[in-house]
Coordinates of C-alpha atoms and ligand atoms in Angstrom, one line a residue:
M425 CA -157.8 15.5 -24.8
R426 CA -160.1 15.1 -21.8
R427 CA -158.8 15.2 -18.2
S428 CA -159.0 11.4 -17.6
T429 CA -156.9 10.7 -20.7
L430 CA -154.4 13.4 -19.7
A431 CA -154.2 11.9 -16.3
V432 CA -153.0 8.6 -17.8
H433 CA -150.7 10.0 -20.6
A434 CA -149.4 13.4 -19.7
G435 CA -145.7 13.5 -19.0
R436 CA -145.3 10.2 -20.8
E437 CA -145.4 11.3 -24.4
D438 CA -141.8 10.2 -25.2
F439 CA -142.2 6.6 -23.8
R440 CA -142.3 5.0 -27.3
R441 CA -139.2 6.8 -28.4
L442 CA -137.5 5.7 -25.2
K443 CA -138.9 2.2 -25.5
V444 CA -140.1 2.2 -21.9
H445 CA -143.5 1.7 -20.3
A446 CA -142.7 3.2 -16.9
P447 CA -140.9 6.5 -16.5
P448 CA -137.2 6.3 -15.7
L449 CA -136.4 7.3 -12.0
D450 CA -133.5 9.6 -12.3
L451 CA -131.8 10.0 -8.9
S452 CA -128.8 12.0 -10.2
T453 CA -127.7 15.1 -8.2
T454 CA -125.4 16.3 -11.0
Y455 CA -125.1 15.7 -14.8
P456 CA -122.0 15.2 -17.0
L457 CA -121.4 18.4 -19.1
E458 CA -120.4 17.9 -22.8
D459 CA -118.8 21.3 -22.9
L460 CA -118.5 24.3 -20.7
A461 CA -120.5 26.7 -22.9
G462 CA -123.5 24.3 -22.9
G463 CA -123.5 24.1 -19.1
T464 CA -123.2 27.9 -18.8
A465 CA -126.2 28.4 -21.1
C466 CA -128.3 25.9 -19.1
L467 CA -127.4 27.7 -15.8
D468 CA -128.1 31.1 -17.3
A469 CA -131.6 29.9 -18.3
A470 CA -132.3 28.5 -14.8
V471 CA -131.2 31.7 -13.1
E472 CA -133.8 33.5 -15.1
G473 CA -136.4 30.9 -14.1
R474 CA -136.5 29.1 -17.4
R475 CA -136.2 25.4 -17.7
P476 CA -132.5 24.6 -18.2
G477 CA -132.9 22.8 -21.6
D478 CA -131.1 19.7 -22.6
N479 CA -128.9 19.4 -19.5
P480 CA -130.3 19.7 -16.0
V481 CA -126.8 20.5 -14.8
Y482 CA -127.6 20.1 -11.1
C483 CA -130.6 18.8 -9.0
R484 CA -131.7 22.2 -7.9
L485 CA -132.3 23.4 -11.5
E486 CA -134.4 20.5 -12.7
N487 CA -135.0 16.8 -12.3
P488 CA -136.3 14.8 -15.3
T489 CA -138.5 12.6 -13.2
V490 CA -140.0 15.5 -11.3
A491 CA -140.4 17.4 -14.5
R492 CA -142.7 14.6 -15.9
F493 CA -144.9 15.0 -12.8
E494 CA -144.9 18.8 -13.3
E495 CA -145.9 18.4 -17.0
A496 CA -148.8 16.1 -16.0
M497 CA -150.0 18.4 -13.3
A498 CA -150.0 21.4 -15.6
A499 CA -152.1 19.4 -18.1
M500 CA -154.5 18.3 -15.3
E501 CA -154.9 22.0 -14.2
G502 CA -155.2 23.4 -17.7
A503 CA -152.1 25.4 -17.0
E504 CA -149.0 26.2 -19.1
S505 CA -146.7 25.1 -16.3
A506 CA -146.4 23.6 -12.9
V507 CA -143.5 23.8 -10.4
A508 CA -143.0 21.1 -7.7
F509 CA -141.6 21.6 -4.2
S510 CA -140.6 19.5 -1.2
S511 CA -143.9 20.1 0.6
G512 CA -147.1 22.1 0.4
M513 CA -145.6 24.7 2.7
A514 CA -142.5 25.1 0.5
A515 CA -144.9 25.7 -2.4
L516 CA -146.8 28.3 -0.5
T517 CA -143.6 30.0 0.7
A518 CA -142.4 30.2 -2.9
C519 CA -145.7 31.9 -4.0
L520 CA -145.4 34.4 -1.1
L521 CA -141.7 35.1 -1.9
A522 CA -142.3 35.4 -5.6
A523 CA -145.3 37.8 -5.0
S524 CA -143.4 39.8 -2.4
Q525 CA -141.2 41.2 -5.3
R526 CA -144.4 43.1 -6.3
G527 CA -145.3 44.2 -2.8
R528 CA -145.0 42.9 0.8
H529 CA -148.7 43.2 1.7
V530 CA -150.8 40.1 1.5
V531 CA -154.6 39.8 1.8
A532 CA -155.7 36.5 3.2
V533 CA -159.1 34.9 3.9
R534 CA -159.5 32.6 7.0
P535 CA -159.7 29.8 7.6
L536 CA -156.5 28.5 6.0
Y537 CA -154.6 25.4 6.8
G538 CA -153.1 26.0 10.3
T539 CA -149.5 26.2 9.3
S540 CA -150.4 28.5 6.3
D541 CA -152.2 30.8 8.8
H542 CA -149.1 30.6 11.1
L543 CA -146.7 31.4 8.3
L544 CA -148.6 34.6 7.6
A545 CA -149.6 35.6 11.1
S546 CA -146.1 34.9 12.7
G547 CA -144.4 37.4 10.4
L548 CA -141.7 34.8 9.7
L549 CA -141.4 36.0 6.1
G550 CA -141.6 39.7 7.0
L551 CA -144.9 40.1 5.2
D552 CA -147.7 42.5 6.2
V553 CA -151.0 40.6 6.3
T554 CA -154.6 41.9 6.2
W555 CA -157.2 39.2 7.1
S556 CA -160.4 39.8 5.1
E557 CA -163.8 38.4 4.6
P558 CA -164.3 37.1 1.1
A559 CA -166.7 39.9 0.1
A560 CA -164.3 42.6 1.5
I561 CA -161.2 41.8 -0.5
A562 CA -161.5 44.7 -3.0
G563 CA -161.4 47.1 0.0
A564 CA -158.4 45.4 1.6
I565 CA -156.2 45.7 -1.5
R566 CA -153.4 48.4 -1.3
P567 CA -150.9 49.6 -3.8
D568 CA -148.3 47.3 -2.2
T569 CA -150.5 44.2 -2.2
G570 CA -148.5 41.4 -3.8
L571 CA -150.9 38.5 -3.3
V572 CA -154.4 37.5 -2.3
I573 CA -154.6 34.0 -0.8
I574 CA -157.7 31.9 -0.3
E575 CA -158.3 28.2 0.4
T576 CA -161.3 26.5 -1.1
P577 CA -162.7 24.2 0.3
A578 CA -161.1 25.5 3.4
N579 CA -159.3 23.3 6.0
P580 CA -161.1 22.3 8.3
T581 CA -164.5 24.0 7.9
L582 CA -165.0 23.0 4.3
S583 CA -166.4 26.5 3.6
L584 CA -166.1 27.5 -0.1
V585 CA -164.8 30.8 -1.4
D586 CA -166.0 32.0 -4.8
I587 CA -162.8 32.0 -6.9
A588 CA -164.1 34.0 -9.8
D589 CA -165.4 36.7 -7.5
V590 CA -162.1 36.9 -5.6
A591 CA -160.2 37.3 -8.9
R592 CA -162.6 40.1 -10.0
Q593 CA -162.0 41.9 -6.7
A594 CA -158.3 41.4 -6.8
A595 CA -158.3 43.4 -10.1
G596 CA -155.0 42.2 -11.4
V597 CA -153.3 41.5 -8.1
P598 CA -152.2 37.8 -8.2
V599 CA -154.5 35.3 -6.5
A600 CA -153.3 32.1 -5.0
V601 CA -155.9 29.3 -4.4
D602 CA -155.0 26.5 -2.2
S603 CA -156.9 23.7 -4.0
T604 CA -155.6 20.8 -2.0
F605 CA -159.0 19.6 -0.9
A606 CA -160.5 19.8 -4.4
T607 CA -157.6 18.3 -6.5
P608 CA -157.7 19.0 -10.2
V609 CA -160.4 16.4 -10.5
L610 CA -163.0 18.6 -8.9
Q611 CA -161.7 22.2 -9.5
Q612 CA -159.4 24.1 -11.9
P613 CA -158.8 27.5 -10.3
L614 CA -156.9 29.0 -13.2
A615 CA -159.9 28.8 -15.5
L616 CA -161.8 30.9 -12.9
G617 CA -159.2 33.7 -12.9
A618 CA -156.7 32.5 -10.2
T619 CA -153.0 33.1 -10.8
Y620 CA -151.7 30.1 -8.8
S621 CA -153.4 26.8 -8.1
L622 CA -151.5 25.3 -5.2
H623 CA -151.6 21.8 -3.7
S624 CA -150.1 20.0 -0.8
A625 CA -149.3 16.9 -2.9
T626 CA -148.9 15.1 0.4
K627 CA -152.6 14.7 0.5
F628 CA -154.9 13.4 -2.4
L629 CA -152.3 13.6 -5.1
G630 CA -150.0 11.2 -3.3
G631 CA -153.1 9.5 -2.0
H632 CA -151.3 6.7 -0.1
G633 CA -149.8 8.5 2.9
D634 CA -146.3 7.8 1.8
V635 CA -145.0 10.9 -0.1
A636 CA -144.5 14.5 0.8
G637 CA -144.7 17.3 -1.8
G638 CA -146.2 20.5 -3.0
V639 CA -147.0 21.8 -6.5
V640 CA -148.1 25.1 -8.0
A641 CA -149.8 25.3 -11.4
C642 CA -149.7 28.7 -13.2
S643 CA -148.7 30.4 -16.4
E644 CA -145.1 30.0 -17.7
A645 CA -144.5 33.7 -16.9
D646 CA -145.6 33.1 -13.3
A647 CA -143.7 29.8 -13.0
R648 CA -140.3 31.5 -13.7
P649 CA -140.1 33.4 -10.3
L650 CA -141.2 30.2 -8.6
R651 CA -138.3 28.2 -10.2
Q652 CA -136.0 31.1 -9.2
V653 CA -137.1 30.8 -5.6
R654 CA -136.7 27.0 -5.7
L655 CA -133.2 27.3 -7.2
A656 CA -132.1 29.8 -4.6
T657 CA -133.8 28.4 -1.5
G658 CA -133.7 24.7 -2.3
G659 CA -137.2 23.5 -1.5
L660 CA -136.8 20.6 -4.0
M661 CA -139.2 17.7 -4.6
H662 CA -137.3 14.5 -4.3
P663 CA -137.2 12.4 -7.5
L664 CA -138.8 9.4 -5.8
A665 CA -141.7 11.7 -4.6
G666 CA -142.0 13.0 -8.2
Y667 CA -142.1 9.4 -9.5
L668 CA -144.8 8.3 -6.9
L669 CA -146.9 11.4 -7.6
H670 CA -146.8 10.9 -11.3
R671 CA -147.6 7.2 -10.8
G672 CA -150.7 8.2 -8.8
L673 CA -152.3 10.7 -11.2
P674 CA -153.9 8.1 -13.5
T675 CA -156.0 6.8 -10.5
L676 CA -156.6 10.2 -8.9
A677 CA -160.1 10.6 -10.3
I678 CA -161.3 7.2 -9.4
R679 CA -159.9 7.5 -5.9
V680 CA -161.4 11.0 -5.3
E681 CA -164.8 10.1 -6.8
R682 CA -165.1 6.8 -4.8
A683 CA -164.0 8.4 -1.6
Q684 CA -166.3 11.3 -2.2
A685 CA -169.3 9.0 -2.5
G686 CA -168.3 7.5 0.8
A687 CA -168.1 10.9 2.4
A688 CA -171.5 11.9 1.1
R689 CA -173.0 8.7 2.6
L690 CA -171.3 9.4 6.0
A691 CA -172.4 13.0 6.0
E692 CA -176.0 11.9 5.9
L693 CA -175.5 9.3 8.6
L694 CA -173.7 11.7 10.9
F695 CA -176.4 14.3 10.4
D696 CA -179.0 11.9 11.7
H697 CA -176.9 10.8 14.7
P698 CA -178.0 12.4 18.0
G699 CA -174.4 12.8 19.1
V700 CA -173.6 15.1 16.2
N701 CA -174.6 18.8 16.3
E702 CA -173.5 19.9 12.9
V703 CA -172.0 18.4 9.7
L704 CA -169.7 20.6 7.5
F705 CA -169.5 19.3 3.9
P706 CA -169.6 21.4 0.7
G707 CA -173.1 21.7 -0.6
F708 CA -174.5 19.6 2.2
R709 CA -178.2 20.4 2.8
G710 CA -178.0 23.6 0.7
R711 CA -174.8 25.0 2.3
Q712 CA -173.1 27.2 -0.4
S713 CA -174.6 24.8 -3.0
D714 CA -174.5 27.5 -5.7
L715 CA -170.7 27.0 -5.9
L716 CA -171.1 23.2 -6.3
G717 CA -171.3 22.5 -10.0
R718 CA -170.3 26.1 -11.0
Q719 CA -166.9 26.1 -9.3
M720 CA -166.4 22.6 -7.9
A721 CA -167.6 19.4 -9.6
G722 CA -168.3 17.6 -6.3
P723 CA -168.0 18.1 -2.6
G724 CA -164.7 16.1 -2.2
A725 CA -163.9 13.5 0.4
V726 CA -163.3 15.5 3.5
L727 CA -166.0 16.5 6.0
S728 CA -166.0 17.9 9.5
F729 CA -168.6 17.4 12.3
R730 CA -169.3 18.9 15.6
V731 CA -169.9 16.4 18.4
A732 CA -172.4 17.2 21.2
G733 CA -170.4 17.3 24.4
G734 CA -167.4 19.4 23.2
R735 CA -163.7 18.3 23.7
G736 CA -164.5 15.5 26.2
A737 CA -166.8 13.8 23.7
A738 CA -164.5 14.4 20.8
E739 CA -161.6 12.8 22.7
E740 CA -163.8 9.8 23.6
V741 CA -164.7 9.4 19.9
L742 CA -161.1 9.4 18.9
E743 CA -160.1 6.9 21.5
R744 CA -162.9 4.5 20.7
L745 CA -162.4 4.3 16.9
R746 CA -160.8 1.0 15.8
L747 CA -160.8 1.1 12.0
I748 CA -160.5 4.9 11.4
T749 CA -157.0 6.1 12.3
P750 CA -156.6 9.2 14.5
A751 CA -153.9 11.1 12.6
V752 CA -153.3 14.4 11.0
S753 CA -153.1 14.7 7.2
L754 CA -155.8 13.7 4.7
G755 CA -156.5 12.4 1.3
S756 CA -155.1 8.9 1.8
V757 CA -156.7 5.6 0.7
D758 CA -157.5 4.9 4.4
T759 CA -159.8 7.1 6.5
L760 CA -158.2 9.5 8.9
I761 CA -159.7 11.6 11.7
Q762 CA -158.2 14.5 13.7
H763 CA -159.1 17.3 16.1
P764 CA -158.3 20.6 14.4
A765 CA -158.4 22.8 17.6
G766 CA -155.9 20.5 19.3
L767 CA -153.7 19.6 16.3
T768 CA -153.6 21.1 12.8
H769 CA -155.1 24.5 13.8
R770 CA -153.6 24.8 17.3
V771 CA -151.0 27.3 16.0
V772 CA -153.8 29.7 14.9
D773 CA -154.6 32.7 17.1
D774 CA -157.4 31.6 19.6
D775 CA -159.9 34.3 18.7
A776 CA -159.4 33.8 15.0
R777 CA -159.7 30.0 15.4
L778 CA -163.1 30.4 17.2
A779 CA -164.3 33.0 14.8
S780 CA -163.7 30.5 12.0
G781 CA -165.9 28.0 13.8
I782 CA -163.0 25.7 14.9
D783 CA -164.1 24.8 18.4
E784 CA -163.2 21.9 20.7
G785 CA -166.1 19.7 19.5
L786 CA -165.0 19.8 15.9
L787 CA -163.5 16.7 14.3
R788 CA -162.2 16.5 10.7
L789 CA -162.7 13.2 8.8
S790 CA -160.8 12.4 5.6
V791 CA -162.8 9.6 4.0
G792 CA -160.8 6.8 2.3
L793 CA -161.7 3.9 0.1
E794 CA -163.1 1.5 2.7
D795 CA -166.7 0.4 2.5
P796 CA -168.7 3.2 4.0
R797 CA -170.8 0.7 6.0
D798 CA -167.6 -0.4 7.9
L799 CA -166.7 3.2 8.4
W800 CA -170.1 3.9 9.8
D801 CA -170.1 0.9 12.1
D802 CA -166.8 2.3 13.6
L803 CA -168.0 5.9 13.8
A804 CA -171.5 5.1 15.2
G805 CA -170.0 2.8 17.8
A806 CA -167.6 5.5 18.9
L807 CA -170.3 8.2 18.9
D808 CA -172.7 6.0 20.9
A809 CA -170.0 5.1 23.5
A810 CA -168.9 8.7 23.7
G811 CA -172.5 9.9 24.3
A812 CA -173.0 7.3 27.0
A813 CA -169.7 8.3 28.7
T814 CA -170.6 12.0 28.5
R815 CA -174.0 11.4 30.0
A816 CA -172.6 9.3 32.8
A817 CA -170.0 12.0 33.7
Ligands
LIG494 C1 -151.4 19.9 4.4 C2 -151.8 21.1 3.8 C3 -150.9 22.1 3.5 C4 -149.4 21.9 3.8 O1 -148.9 20.9 3.0 P1 -147.6 20.1 3.5 O2 -147.4 19.1 2.3 O3 -147.9 19.4 4.8 O4 -146.5 21.0 3.7 C5 -151.3 23.3 2.9 N1 -152.6 23.5 2.6 C6 -153.6 22.6 2.9 C7 -155.0 22.8 2.6 C8 -153.2 21.4 3.5 O5 -154.2 20.5 3.9

């Protein structure tokens, strides 16, 4: 079946047998056991990272509502399995812990989402990290390298990394791709050789700014250590989050494609505005356009732009917007804007942040489903006012 059909039907195959049209929301934390031997067998399976079978036993092993979302995500990613977590950071942590069984060295490409960078750079997990340029990954790999991690498109610069090339360079070392900005609608990292395709489900997958979650799509063999980590460390997705995420998948493609069209329109308008020095958007005006089409079906719905006048002008723009909400996060039905240097990427080392191009004039815009003309009226008004204020100062 094609992806849009899977988006509507995956994880719902038993509905006719159950005589339901919406998935049951199972909030149980524990399950009645028919006999002790059966419960023991389910627990034994879970400890090995396998799915527990006919009885979930306890909420940390499996939840039937979340499992439906996992099955649907696996189908969307062209993966055997998917494992859901309480947040994107819990999902990334599980990948890092699972991979550290193989070796405690990680090769990472900047920029990454600010907290992902912080998790690696802070040493909180006791991992040894080498930061590498995408083309230099092969040379950064050591015998104790457990994981290579990239983010494409990267938050917040929207730079793309060639997944197939990274997988070739990794030469068998697992590769994690944070595909949050692309969603499975625009990119399927596993088909390009990645080991894990990781999402902050809090963003486009949830899509309405009301659910936190994370999910990793991978082979069944790679899913087992992730389930073991989840069972032992407890980063569970809540069943209501699983329900809402599963509910949102059928409309994911139309949301992403519509928001993407709005983002493309705004990229052009921002480019022509005198108050904007640079527009960062995948494929825009030839930027890394070879990867669009080959790796990614479209540019997505997030763009960043550099305002003339630096932090002062960026702050003016944020304060003057009326329709667009100044807030961190992205991928919602409504348009959000934020200042990476002051917010999401504040935790990143100053030199590394500047080297990645995250300066004080950079604003990140997550385009929603509003009419782009209304969004432009708001943005142009704010940019004009900010320009006038900066000139007057
Ligand atoms: C938000 C985000 C994360 C972290 O996800 P949470 O759900 O907030 O924990 C990771 N990677 C990217 C690219 C993100 O945008």
